[in-house]
Coordinates of C-alpha atoms in Angstrom, one line a residue:
M12 CA 167.1 32.9 85.1
R13 CA 167.4 29.4 86.5
F14 CA 170.3 27.2 85.3
T15 CA 168.1 24.5 83.9
T16 CA 165.9 27.0 82.1
L17 CA 168.8 28.8 80.5
L18 CA 170.5 25.6 79.4
G19 CA 167.2 24.3 78.0
I20 CA 166.9 27.5 75.8
L21 CA 170.5 27.2 74.7
A22 CA 170.4 23.5 74.0
G23 CA 167.1 23.8 72.1
A24 CA 168.3 26.6 69.9
S25 CA 169.0 25.9 66.3
T26 CA 172.5 26.6 64.8
L27 CA 173.4 30.2 65.5
W28 CA 174.9 31.9 62.5
F29 CA 175.5 35.4 64.0
T30 CA 178.9 36.2 65.6
P31 CA 178.4 38.5 68.6
A32 CA 181.5 40.0 70.1
Q33 CA 182.8 38.1 73.1
A34 CA 182.4 40.0 76.3
A35 CA 185.6 40.8 78.1
D36 CA 184.3 39.0 81.3
E37 CA 183.3 35.8 79.5
I38 CA 185.1 32.7 78.3
V39 CA 183.1 30.9 75.6
I40 CA 182.9 27.1 75.3
G41 CA 181.3 25.9 72.0
F42 CA 179.3 22.6 71.8
A43 CA 179.4 21.4 68.2
T44 CA 177.4 18.3 69.0
A45 CA 174.3 16.4 67.9
A46 CA 171.0 17.9 69.0
S47 CA 169.2 15.7 66.4
G48 CA 169.9 12.3 64.8
F49 CA 171.0 9.1 66.4
M50 CA 174.2 10.7 67.9
Q51 CA 172.0 12.8 70.2
A52 CA 171.5 9.8 72.4
Y53 CA 175.2 9.7 73.0
D54 CA 176.0 13.4 73.0
K55 CA 173.3 14.9 75.1
P56 CA 173.9 13.0 78.3
A57 CA 177.6 13.8 78.3
Q58 CA 176.8 17.4 77.3
D59 CA 174.4 17.8 80.2
A60 CA 177.2 16.6 82.5
A61 CA 179.6 19.1 81.0
L62 CA 177.0 21.9 81.6
I63 CA 176.7 20.9 85.2
R64 CA 180.4 21.3 85.7
I65 CA 180.3 24.7 83.9
D66 CA 177.6 25.8 86.3
E67 CA 179.6 24.7 89.3
I68 CA 182.6 26.6 88.1
N69 CA 180.5 29.7 87.4
K70 CA 178.9 29.6 90.9
A71 CA 182.4 29.3 92.4
G72 CA 183.6 32.5 90.8
G73 CA 184.2 31.4 87.2
L74 CA 187.4 30.7 85.4
L75 CA 190.3 33.3 85.6
G76 CA 187.7 35.5 87.2
K77 CA 185.4 35.2 84.1
K78 CA 182.1 33.5 83.6
I79 CA 181.9 30.6 81.2
K80 CA 179.4 31.0 78.5
P81 CA 178.2 27.9 76.5
V82 CA 177.2 28.3 72.9
F83 CA 175.7 25.6 70.7
A84 CA 175.5 24.4 67.1
D85 CA 173.7 21.2 66.0
T86 CA 175.7 18.8 63.9
K87 CA 172.5 16.9 63.0
T88 CA 174.5 13.7 63.2
D89 CA 176.0 14.6 59.8
Q90 CA 179.7 14.9 59.1
A91 CA 179.3 17.9 56.7
E92 CA 177.0 19.7 59.3
G93 CA 179.6 18.8 61.9
A94 CA 182.2 21.0 60.1
K95 CA 179.7 23.8 59.8
A96 CA 178.8 23.5 63.5
G97 CA 182.5 23.7 64.4
L98 CA 182.9 26.9 62.4
T99 CA 179.7 28.3 64.0
V100 CA 180.9 28.1 67.6
L101 CA 184.3 29.3 66.6
D102 CA 182.7 32.4 65.0
Q103 CA 181.0 33.0 68.4
G104 CA 184.4 33.2 70.1
A105 CA 184.8 29.6 71.4
D106 CA 188.1 29.0 73.2
L107 CA 187.2 25.3 73.6
V108 CA 185.2 23.3 71.0
I109 CA 183.4 20.2 72.4
V110 CA 182.5 17.7 69.7
S111 CA 180.5 14.5 69.4
C112 CA 181.3 11.2 71.2
D113 CA 182.1 9.3 68.1
Y114 CA 185.4 10.0 66.2
D115 CA 183.8 9.9 62.8
F116 CA 181.1 12.4 63.7
G117 CA 183.2 14.5 66.0
A118 CA 186.3 14.9 63.8
P119 CA 184.9 17.4 61.3
A120 CA 184.2 20.0 64.0
A121 CA 187.5 19.1 65.8
L122 CA 189.4 19.6 62.6
Q123 CA 187.9 23.1 62.3
A124 CA 189.1 23.9 65.9
Q125 CA 192.6 22.6 65.0
A126 CA 192.7 24.8 61.9
A127 CA 191.7 27.8 64.0
G128 CA 194.3 27.1 66.7
K129 CA 191.8 26.1 69.4
V130 CA 191.5 23.2 71.7
S131 CA 188.9 20.5 71.1
F132 CA 187.6 17.7 73.3
F133 CA 185.6 14.8 72.2
L134 CA 182.8 14.1 74.6
C135 CA 183.5 10.4 75.0
A136 CA 185.2 9.0 71.9
E137 CA 187.3 5.9 72.6
S138 CA 189.4 5.6 69.4
I139 CA 193.0 6.8 69.5
K140 CA 192.2 8.8 66.4
A141 CA 190.1 11.1 68.6
G142 CA 193.2 13.1 69.4
I143 CA 196.6 13.6 67.9
P144 CA 196.6 10.9 65.2
G145 CA 193.2 11.7 63.7
V146 CA 192.9 15.5 64.4
G147 CA 196.1 17.1 65.6
P148 CA 198.0 18.3 68.7
F149 CA 195.2 20.5 70.0
S150 CA 192.7 17.7 70.2
F151 CA 191.8 15.5 73.2
S152 CA 189.3 12.9 74.4
A153 CA 187.9 12.8 78.0
S154 CA 187.1 9.1 78.0
V155 CA 189.3 6.0 78.2
L156 CA 190.4 4.0 75.1
A157 CA 188.3 1.0 74.1
A158 CA 191.5 -1.1 74.1
V159 CA 191.9 -0.4 77.9
Q160 CA 188.4 -1.9 78.4
G161 CA 189.3 -5.2 76.7
A162 CA 192.7 -5.4 78.5
T163 CA 191.1 -4.6 81.8
M164 CA 188.5 -7.3 81.6
A165 CA 191.0 -9.9 80.5
E166 CA 193.5 -9.1 83.3
W167 CA 190.8 -8.8 85.9
A168 CA 189.1 -12.1 85.0
Y169 CA 192.4 -13.9 85.0
N170 CA 193.5 -12.6 88.4
K171 CA 190.1 -12.3 90.2
K172 CA 188.0 -15.0 88.6
N173 CA 190.8 -17.5 87.7
A174 CA 189.8 -17.5 84.1
R175 CA 192.3 -19.4 81.9
N176 CA 190.5 -20.4 78.8
F177 CA 189.1 -17.5 76.7
Y178 CA 187.0 -17.3 73.6
R179 CA 187.1 -14.1 71.5
L180 CA 183.9 -13.0 69.8
L181 CA 184.2 -9.8 67.8
D182 CA 181.3 -7.8 66.4
S183 CA 183.0 -6.2 63.4
W184 CA 180.5 -3.4 63.0
T185 CA 182.5 -0.5 64.6
V186 CA 186.1 0.7 65.3
Y187 CA 185.0 0.8 69.0
N188 CA 184.2 -2.9 69.0
K189 CA 187.5 -3.7 67.3
G190 CA 189.3 -1.6 69.9
I191 CA 188.0 -3.7 72.8
C192 CA 189.3 -6.9 71.2
D193 CA 192.6 -5.1 70.3
G194 CA 193.1 -4.5 74.0
F195 CA 192.2 -8.0 74.8
D196 CA 194.7 -9.3 72.2
W197 CA 197.4 -7.1 73.7
Q198 CA 196.8 -8.3 77.2
M199 CA 196.5 -12.1 76.6
P200 CA 200.3 -12.8 76.1
H201 CA 200.9 -11.0 79.5
L202 CA 198.8 -13.6 81.3
K203 CA 201.1 -16.5 81.8
E204 CA 198.6 -19.4 81.9
A205 CA 195.9 -17.8 79.7
K206 CA 194.9 -19.6 76.5
L207 CA 192.8 -18.5 73.6
V208 CA 190.6 -21.5 72.7
G209 CA 188.8 -19.9 69.8
S210 CA 188.0 -16.8 68.0
D211 CA 185.1 -15.7 65.8
T212 CA 183.3 -12.7 64.3
F213 CA 179.8 -11.6 63.7
K214 CA 178.0 -8.4 62.6
N215 CA 175.8 -6.2 64.9
D216 CA 172.7 -6.7 62.8
D217 CA 173.0 -10.4 62.4
A218 CA 169.7 -12.0 63.3
S219 CA 171.5 -15.2 64.3
I220 CA 174.9 -16.2 65.5
A221 CA 174.0 -19.8 65.5
S222 CA 177.2 -20.9 63.7
Q223 CA 179.4 -19.1 66.1
I224 CA 177.6 -20.6 69.1
T225 CA 177.9 -24.1 67.5
R226 CA 181.7 -23.6 67.4
I227 CA 181.8 -22.6 71.0
K228 CA 179.7 -25.6 72.1
S229 CA 181.9 -27.9 70.0
L230 CA 184.9 -27.1 72.2
P231 CA 186.1 -30.0 74.4
K232 CA 185.4 -27.8 77.4
E233 CA 183.2 -24.7 77.8
P234 CA 185.5 -21.6 78.0
D235 CA 186.0 -19.9 81.3
A236 CA 185.2 -16.6 79.7
I237 CA 183.9 -15.2 76.4
M238 CA 185.4 -11.8 75.5
L239 CA 182.4 -10.3 73.7
C240 CA 183.5 -7.2 71.8
T241 CA 180.2 -5.6 70.9
M242 CA 177.8 -2.7 71.6
M243 CA 174.1 -1.8 71.3
P244 CA 171.8 -2.7 69.8
G245 CA 173.2 -6.0 68.6
A246 CA 174.7 -6.9 71.9
V247 CA 171.3 -7.8 73.3
S248 CA 170.6 -10.4 70.6
A249 CA 174.1 -12.0 70.9
I250 CA 173.9 -12.3 74.7
K251 CA 170.4 -13.7 74.6
Q252 CA 171.5 -16.4 72.0
I253 CA 174.6 -17.3 74.0
R254 CA 172.6 -17.9 77.2
A255 CA 169.7 -19.6 75.4
A256 CA 172.2 -22.1 74.0
G257 CA 173.0 -23.1 77.5
I258 CA 176.5 -21.6 77.5
K259 CA 177.2 -20.5 81.1
S260 CA 180.7 -19.0 80.6
M261 CA 181.3 -15.7 82.1
I262 CA 180.7 -13.0 79.5
L263 CA 183.1 -10.0 79.5
N264 CA 182.3 -6.9 77.5
G265 CA 183.3 -3.2 77.1
S266 CA 181.6 -0.2 78.6
G267 CA 179.3 0.1 75.6
V268 CA 176.8 -2.2 77.2
D269 CA 176.7 -0.4 80.6
G270 CA 173.3 0.6 81.9
S271 CA 170.2 -1.3 83.0
Y272 CA 167.9 0.1 80.3
W273 CA 168.3 -3.0 78.2
L274 CA 168.3 -5.7 80.8
N275 CA 164.5 -6.4 80.7
A276 CA 165.2 -8.0 77.3
T277 CA 167.5 -10.5 79.0
P278 CA 165.7 -11.4 82.2
D279 CA 167.8 -13.2 84.9
L280 CA 171.1 -12.5 83.0
S281 CA 174.0 -13.6 85.2
N282 CA 177.8 -14.0 85.1
F283 CA 178.1 -10.9 83.0
Y284 CA 180.8 -8.3 83.6
V285 CA 181.6 -4.8 82.2
P286 CA 184.1 -2.0 83.1
V287 CA 182.8 1.5 84.0
Q288 CA 184.3 4.8 84.9
G289 CA 181.6 5.4 87.4
S290 CA 178.4 3.6 88.6
V291 CA 175.0 4.8 87.6
Y292 CA 173.4 2.3 90.0
G293 CA 173.8 4.3 93.2
D294 CA 176.6 2.1 94.6
D295 CA 179.8 3.9 93.4
P296 CA 182.5 3.6 96.1
N297 CA 183.0 7.3 95.8
P298 CA 180.0 9.0 97.5
K299 CA 180.6 12.2 95.4
V300 CA 179.7 10.2 92.3
N301 CA 176.4 9.2 93.9
E302 CA 175.9 12.9 94.8
F303 CA 176.6 13.8 91.1
N304 CA 174.0 11.3 90.0
K305 CA 171.4 12.9 92.2
K306 CA 172.3 16.4 90.8
Y307 CA 172.2 15.1 87.3
K308 CA 168.6 13.8 87.9
E309 CA 167.6 17.2 89.5
V310 CA 168.9 19.1 86.4
T311 CA 167.8 16.8 83.6
G312 CA 164.8 15.0 85.1
G313 CA 166.3 11.5 84.6
D314 CA 169.0 9.3 86.0
P315 CA 172.3 8.9 84.1
S316 CA 171.7 6.1 81.5
S317 CA 175.2 4.8 81.4
Q318 CA 178.8 5.6 82.3
Y319 CA 179.1 7.7 79.1
V320 CA 177.5 10.6 80.9
Y321 CA 180.7 11.1 83.0
P322 CA 183.4 12.0 80.5
G323 CA 181.5 15.3 79.7
Y324 CA 182.0 16.3 83.3
V325 CA 185.6 15.2 83.3
L326 CA 186.6 17.2 80.1
I327 CA 185.4 20.5 81.6
D328 CA 187.2 19.7 84.9
V329 CA 190.6 19.0 83.3
W330 CA 190.4 21.8 80.8
A331 CA 189.5 24.3 83.4
K332 CA 192.3 23.1 85.6
A333 CA 194.7 23.5 82.7
V334 CA 193.4 27.0 82.0
E335 CA 193.9 28.0 85.6
R336 CA 197.5 26.6 85.6
A337 CA 198.3 28.3 82.3
K338 CA 196.6 31.5 83.5
S339 CA 195.3 31.8 80.0
T340 CA 192.9 30.3 77.5
D341 CA 195.6 30.4 74.8
A342 CA 195.5 26.9 73.1
A343 CA 199.2 26.2 73.2
A344 CA 199.5 27.2 76.8
V345 CA 196.5 25.1 77.8
V346 CA 197.7 22.1 75.8
A347 CA 201.1 22.3 77.6
A348 CA 199.3 22.3 81.0
L349 CA 197.1 19.4 80.0
E350 CA 200.2 17.4 78.8
K351 CA 201.7 17.8 82.3
M352 CA 198.8 16.0 83.9
N353 CA 199.9 12.7 85.4
N354 CA 197.2 10.7 87.2
E355 CA 195.3 14.0 87.7
P356 CA 192.4 13.2 90.1
T357 CA 188.9 13.6 88.8
L358 CA 185.5 12.6 90.1
F359 CA 185.6 9.6 87.7
G360 CA 189.2 8.4 88.1
P361 CA 192.6 9.8 87.3
R362 CA 193.5 11.3 83.9
T363 CA 197.0 11.5 82.2
F364 CA 197.9 13.3 79.0
S365 CA 201.3 13.5 77.3
K366 CA 202.9 14.9 74.2
D367 CA 202.4 11.6 72.5
L368 CA 198.9 10.7 73.7
H369 CA 195.8 12.9 74.4
H370 CA 193.8 9.9 75.5
Q371 CA 193.9 7.3 78.3
N372 CA 195.9 4.1 77.6
Q373 CA 195.5 3.1 81.3
G374 CA 192.7 3.9 83.7
R375 CA 190.9 2.8 86.9
Y376 CA 187.7 0.9 86.1
L377 CA 185.0 -0.2 88.4
I378 CA 183.8 -3.8 87.5
V379 CA 180.0 -4.2 87.3
D380 CA 178.6 -7.7 87.7
T381 CA 175.1 -8.5 86.6
E382 CA 173.5 -11.3 88.5
A383 CA 169.8 -12.3 88.1
G384 CA 169.3 -9.3 86.0
K385 CA 170.6 -6.8 88.6
P386 CA 173.9 -5.0 88.0
R387 CA 176.2 -3.9 90.9
V388 CA 179.8 -2.8 91.4
I389 CA 181.9 -5.7 92.8
D390 CA 185.5 -4.6 92.3
Q391 CA 187.8 -2.1 90.6
W392 CA 190.9 -2.7 88.5
T393 CA 193.7 -0.8 86.8
I394 CA 195.7 -2.7 84.2
S395 CA 199.2 -3.3 85.4
E396 CA 200.9 -1.8 82.3
K397 CA 199.9 1.0 80.0
I398 CA 199.1 -0.2 76.4
P399 CA 201.9 1.1 74.2
V400 CA 201.1 4.0 72.0
D401 CA 202.8 2.4 69.0
Y402 CA 200.6 -0.7 69.4
L403 CA 197.4 1.4 69.6
V404 CA 198.4 3.5 66.5
S405 CA 199.2 0.3 64.5
K406 CA 195.7 -0.8 65.0

């Protein structure tokens, strides 16, 4: 049976409640992720990438000489169902439980894995809670903390764009948005000549941010950069209003607005910058990423929508390496091997884990610049210092 056909059957299956015996020549990976509800839009692309890596490993001989078998349970974008989904894949013998991109929706399944003594990986959660603080010592995330995104954009803009006067505009809707601004706040004192000329908040579903824009326009001088800590869908409205008001400051944001799918709503958008782990635009400096994008389209029928596809591939890659090094799928042994990874090379940048942090508090980002409505990679940046774990936990 073809890879795509098999995965389509599996991914389309409803929650499986039977518990077949695990074959001696198989290693089971359980996906307790959203096949329905709004989280599907975030989970499925990263899950597809994970399945591609699984297929590659199987074609290369498997893991520890065994084939990897994926099993699936739908969380239905519901926290109670998430806990059930976690139990379902564990009952099917999962040695690794992969959970939703978001901490709040992924944690119920991850907590079930922790209780069962199994490793869990969030597909692309970027809150420090998606790991040791929020789940336990067997839990990891494959993405890079939201705080690193804010810190990256501040330091890059300061060093490469000569930005000195910054305005901070926080969308208070999600922990992710707050995380971006937390990283920006941590980085600012490290930039000797940088000055925060104003700070404001709004909510993602606000129809108007006219009062916030008025305060920006009332400044003696237009800021060099606006650190906009937001995500879809409200990001589009905020960006349109800022530009419609005649404010030409460079706009910095996090990875949550990566992708060209929304740019037709902001025609001719320019001077807009975001950090990404890999480019979906066909111009990644690593040709292997561009090859992956082609493979992803062949398997799924569509291009990667944003950089949030890539952490799914990364998590399988680093977990499989840890299993090989541990020579076992035993959770404690695999965790110990993961915690020894220091700048471990992956297709989408290095990964480091430690006994204190199962997330990334530093990472290489590509910088995407949108000019005249067209995004392209113009640079790459790694923050000069890791964001301290105690700072991240305090937030």
